């Protein structure tokens, strides 16, 4: 039956794609999905209270991703670090998810930042905050992802402060880490990271950190939404250092690669696309690059929609799609972030995801979309 969305009438898809969990790990690429957290909708809190998390649903979603052969990138910006989830909540998330990964044999890497700092901080305080989080991640048995730090961006006077801070942290790390360069489109407070707003200069500093400590860097994650820059950086990496694309606009071509290399993946869009992404990589594992592109290229329109400006609010669309897909029973987010996108934006996300066959139960997704329309003053999508 036709559902009347803000953008016009739409005939929902009747059947989903067949995306049953695969067997065995993905072979040709290492793929992490940055995963969202599920809020507790019955917690009596305000938007600025510490996050109330539904731990059962949050961990169940991670088991869903692992079942398809994906790794989980935990406590990253997709989990609303610094946008509803504070360090205490992130620390608990890391402990619980790492224990769950160990129990089910899932791969996990966790974000290490400085978000326990709540005001202006010195470089020494930034290093200490990083060290505290690094120790917790390593004690949990997870791989560390050194995230870009708002506090470091505020405290650093130039490239040398970044070089010294990261050198200190890499010497502390017991195992190779992933370095994360998150652009200001995801977090405006990170403008000028690596000591310069000129991306060529910043790139040189970033690569210098890696070149001086290649044995301590497993890989890099670049989230700049700039495919050409990622390819350039990828080609300049020391041997053995991987590039994990964080480009939610251009991921199919970057993962497919070219005759000079390819990117692995650590992506927020692989939260809603997890099963389809895993299926596509299994096709790529057979050497069928065109088949991989045929599966993933059509998903880019949805990803670009979710990550449209202001990009940092993409989490709202991610959680919305998880609700429609039946991975959680409500559309509530920590920090009240469910209000960060408009009803027309969400309705378009529903349509694009449904056209792709992403919803395991299309009737459930349609019913929930109708409910949202009704709650927001419509008539449930019927006319």
Tab-separated table of C-alpha atoms in Angstrom, residues 113-114 116-117 120-132 149-156 165 169 193:
chain	number	residue	atom	x	y	z
A	113	UNK	CA	40.687	10.144	22.980
A	114	UNK	CA	40.830	12.894	25.580
A	116	UNK	CA	37.505	13.247	30.008
A	117	UNK	CA	38.977	16.763	29.792
A	120	UNK	CA	41.167	24.125	28.528
A	121	UNK	CA	44.097	21.747	28.997
A	122	UNK	CA	47.863	21.831	28.699
A	123	UNK	CA	49.745	19.508	26.378
A	124	UNK	CA	50.841	17.479	29.412
A	125	UNK	CA	47.213	17.076	30.475
A	126	UNK	CA	46.268	16.027	26.940
A	127	UNK	CA	48.981	13.349	26.948
A	128	UNK	CA	47.861	12.117	30.351
A	129	UNK	CA	44.239	11.862	29.199
A	130	UNK	CA	45.264	9.926	26.102
A	131	UNK	CA	47.395	7.598	28.249
A	132	UNK	CA	44.506	6.858	30.607
A	149	UNK	CA	41.427	15.275	20.081
A	150	UNK	CA	39.543	18.532	20.509
A	151	UNK	CA	41.744	19.301	23.495
A	152	UNK	CA	44.930	18.780	21.484
A	153	UNK	CA	43.584	20.947	18.657
A	154	UNK	CA	43.004	23.722	21.197
A	155	UNK	CA	46.313	23.344	23.030
A	156	UNK	CA	48.733	22.754	20.151
A	165	UNK	CA	52.362	14.245	21.445
A	169	UNK	CA	51.735	8.021	22.689
A	193	UNK	CA	44.371	19.470	13.032
